[in-house]
Each structure stands twice: as C-alpha cells, then as structure tokens.
Rosetta silent file (secondary structure, phi, psi, omega in degrees, C-alpha in Angstrom):
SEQUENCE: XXXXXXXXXXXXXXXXXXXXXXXXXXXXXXXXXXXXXXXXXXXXXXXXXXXXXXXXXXXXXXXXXXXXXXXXXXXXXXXXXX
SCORE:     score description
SCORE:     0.000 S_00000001
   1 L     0.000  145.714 -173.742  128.324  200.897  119.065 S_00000001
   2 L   -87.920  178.377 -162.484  125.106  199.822  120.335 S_00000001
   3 L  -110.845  115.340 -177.126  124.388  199.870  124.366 S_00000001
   4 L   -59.240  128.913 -179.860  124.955  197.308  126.499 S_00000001
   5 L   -64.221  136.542 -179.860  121.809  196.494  128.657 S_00000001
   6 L   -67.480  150.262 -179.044  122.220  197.064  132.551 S_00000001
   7 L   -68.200  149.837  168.112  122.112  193.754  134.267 S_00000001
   8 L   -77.048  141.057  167.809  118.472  193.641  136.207 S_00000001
   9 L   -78.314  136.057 -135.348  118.386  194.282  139.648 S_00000001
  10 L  -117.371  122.874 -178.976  118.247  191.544  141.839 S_00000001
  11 L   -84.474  121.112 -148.045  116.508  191.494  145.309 S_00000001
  12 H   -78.844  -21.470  169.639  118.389  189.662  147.763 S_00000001
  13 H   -59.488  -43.988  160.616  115.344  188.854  150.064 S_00000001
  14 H   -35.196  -43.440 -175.730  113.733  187.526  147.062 S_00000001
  15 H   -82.649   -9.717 -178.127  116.460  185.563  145.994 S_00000001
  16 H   -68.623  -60.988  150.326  116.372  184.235  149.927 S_00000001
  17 H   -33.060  -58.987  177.185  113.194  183.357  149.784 S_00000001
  18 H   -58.443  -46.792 -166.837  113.293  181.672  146.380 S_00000001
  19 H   -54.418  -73.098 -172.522  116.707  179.311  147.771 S_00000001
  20 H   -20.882  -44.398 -148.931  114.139  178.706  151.044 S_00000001
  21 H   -95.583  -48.302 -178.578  111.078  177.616  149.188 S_00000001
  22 H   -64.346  -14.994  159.137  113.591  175.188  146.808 S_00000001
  23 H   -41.698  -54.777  161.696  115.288  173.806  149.888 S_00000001
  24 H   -36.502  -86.918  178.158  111.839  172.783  150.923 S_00000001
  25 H   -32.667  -55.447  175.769  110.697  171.566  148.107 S_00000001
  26 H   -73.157   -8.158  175.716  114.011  169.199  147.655 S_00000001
  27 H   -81.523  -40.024  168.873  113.871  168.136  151.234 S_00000001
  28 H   -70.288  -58.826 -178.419  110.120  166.609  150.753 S_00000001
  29 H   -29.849  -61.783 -165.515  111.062  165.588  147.361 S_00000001
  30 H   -56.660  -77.354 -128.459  114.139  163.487  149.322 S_00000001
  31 H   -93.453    1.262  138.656  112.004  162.347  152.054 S_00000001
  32 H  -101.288    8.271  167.560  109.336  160.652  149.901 S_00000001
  33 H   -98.957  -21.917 -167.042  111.479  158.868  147.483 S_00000001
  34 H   -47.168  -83.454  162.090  113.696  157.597  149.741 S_00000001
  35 H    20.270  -59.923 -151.274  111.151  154.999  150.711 S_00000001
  36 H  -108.009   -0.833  171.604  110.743  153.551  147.729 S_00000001
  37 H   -74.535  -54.043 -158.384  115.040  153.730  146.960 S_00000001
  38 H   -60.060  -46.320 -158.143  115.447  151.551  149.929 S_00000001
  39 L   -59.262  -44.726 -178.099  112.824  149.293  148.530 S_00000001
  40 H   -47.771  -37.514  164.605  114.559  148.913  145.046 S_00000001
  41 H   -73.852  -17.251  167.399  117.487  148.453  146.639 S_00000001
  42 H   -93.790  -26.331  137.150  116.496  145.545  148.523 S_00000001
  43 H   -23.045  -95.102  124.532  115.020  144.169  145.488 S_00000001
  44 H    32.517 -111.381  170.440  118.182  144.238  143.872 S_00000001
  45 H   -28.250  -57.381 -157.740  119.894  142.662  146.499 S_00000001
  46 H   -70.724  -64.680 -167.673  117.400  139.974  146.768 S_00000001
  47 H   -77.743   14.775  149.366  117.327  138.914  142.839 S_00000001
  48 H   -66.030  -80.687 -164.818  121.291  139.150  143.314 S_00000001
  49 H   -18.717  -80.402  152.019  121.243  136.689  146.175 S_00000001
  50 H    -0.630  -82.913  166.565  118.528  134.489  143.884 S_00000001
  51 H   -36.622  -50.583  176.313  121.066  134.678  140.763 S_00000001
  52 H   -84.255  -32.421  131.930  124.174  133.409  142.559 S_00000001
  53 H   -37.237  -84.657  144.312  122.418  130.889  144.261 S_00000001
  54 H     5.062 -100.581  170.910  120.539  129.398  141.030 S_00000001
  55 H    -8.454  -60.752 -167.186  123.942  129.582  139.546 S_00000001
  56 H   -60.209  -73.392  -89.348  125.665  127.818  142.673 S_00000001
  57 H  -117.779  -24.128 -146.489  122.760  125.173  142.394 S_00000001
  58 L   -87.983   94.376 -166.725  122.829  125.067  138.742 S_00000001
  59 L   -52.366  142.919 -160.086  124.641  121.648  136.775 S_00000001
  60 L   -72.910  162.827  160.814  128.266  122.689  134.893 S_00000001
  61 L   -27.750  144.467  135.795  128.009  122.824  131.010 S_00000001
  62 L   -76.851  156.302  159.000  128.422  120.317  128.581 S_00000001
  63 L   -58.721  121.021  159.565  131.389  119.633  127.297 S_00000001
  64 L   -61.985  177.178 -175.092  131.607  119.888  123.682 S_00000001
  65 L   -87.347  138.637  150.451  132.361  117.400  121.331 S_00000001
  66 L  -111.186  130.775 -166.398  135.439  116.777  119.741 S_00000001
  67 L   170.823  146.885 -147.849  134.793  116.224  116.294 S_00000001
  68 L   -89.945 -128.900 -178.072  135.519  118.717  113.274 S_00000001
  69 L   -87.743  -47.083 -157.409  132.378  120.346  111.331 S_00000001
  70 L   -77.297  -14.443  171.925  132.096  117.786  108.416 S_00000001
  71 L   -80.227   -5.297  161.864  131.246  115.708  111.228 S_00000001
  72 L   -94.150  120.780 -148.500  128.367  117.358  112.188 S_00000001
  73 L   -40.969  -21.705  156.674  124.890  116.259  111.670 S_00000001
  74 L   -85.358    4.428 -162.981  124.239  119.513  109.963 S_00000001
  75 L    48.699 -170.040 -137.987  127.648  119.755  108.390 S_00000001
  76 L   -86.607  165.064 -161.824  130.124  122.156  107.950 S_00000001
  77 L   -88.844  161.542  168.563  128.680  126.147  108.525 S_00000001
  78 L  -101.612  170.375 -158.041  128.132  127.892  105.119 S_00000001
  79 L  -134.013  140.111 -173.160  130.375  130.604  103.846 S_00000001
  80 L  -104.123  141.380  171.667  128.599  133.575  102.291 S_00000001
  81 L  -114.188  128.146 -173.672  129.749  134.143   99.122 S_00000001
  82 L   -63.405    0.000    0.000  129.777  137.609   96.874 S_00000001
C-alpha cells in the first residue's frame, strides 16, 4: 500500500492572523457598499411607488368585442397545417 501523506502543519497564530486580516477586509468591504445598497433600495421603492400610482391613474381596459372570428376584419386565425 502506498503512504498516506501527513496532513501539513498548521500554525495557529498564522491562521489568527489570516481570520484578522479577512475580518478586516469584509468589514470595509460592508461599510462601502452599504451606501450604495441603501441607494438601490430607495430606487426600488421609488419606481414601485411610480408603478402603482401610474397604474392607479391609468384608464381600465377595453372591453372586448363580442363577435366570433369570421367576424373579424382580418378573419378567422389560420391553422397551421402539416
């Protein structure tokens, strides 16, 4: 059987260090997007507001017609054939 490798040894100040400096890193990382989250989010919010308003403000459908197909100035839909 061949020989299993020893795992490497791992220094724990190093690995201490390493957590520290990404902790860092993800805390500026947080603290400059945030900014620009809020903004997006208010955006958002805004062209919600905008949308349901419009909408409120906005005249209902027409009503369709009743009348079948052959009645319609373009006639009846075509049928695909094989």
């Amino acid at each position: 059987m061949t020989e299993q490798p020893s795992p490497p040894r791992v220094d724990p100040e190093a690995v201490r260090v390493a957590v520290e400096q990404m902790r860092a890193v993800m805390r500026a990382y947080v603290e400059a997007i945030t900014p620009a989250l809020h903004a997006a989010a208010r955006a958002a919010e805004t062209a919600r507001t905008a949308r349901r308003d419009d909408y409120a403000l906005a005249p209902p459908p027409a009503t369709p017609r009743d009348r079948p197909a052959w009645q319609s100035p373009h006639g009846p839909a075509h049928t695909r054939r094989k």
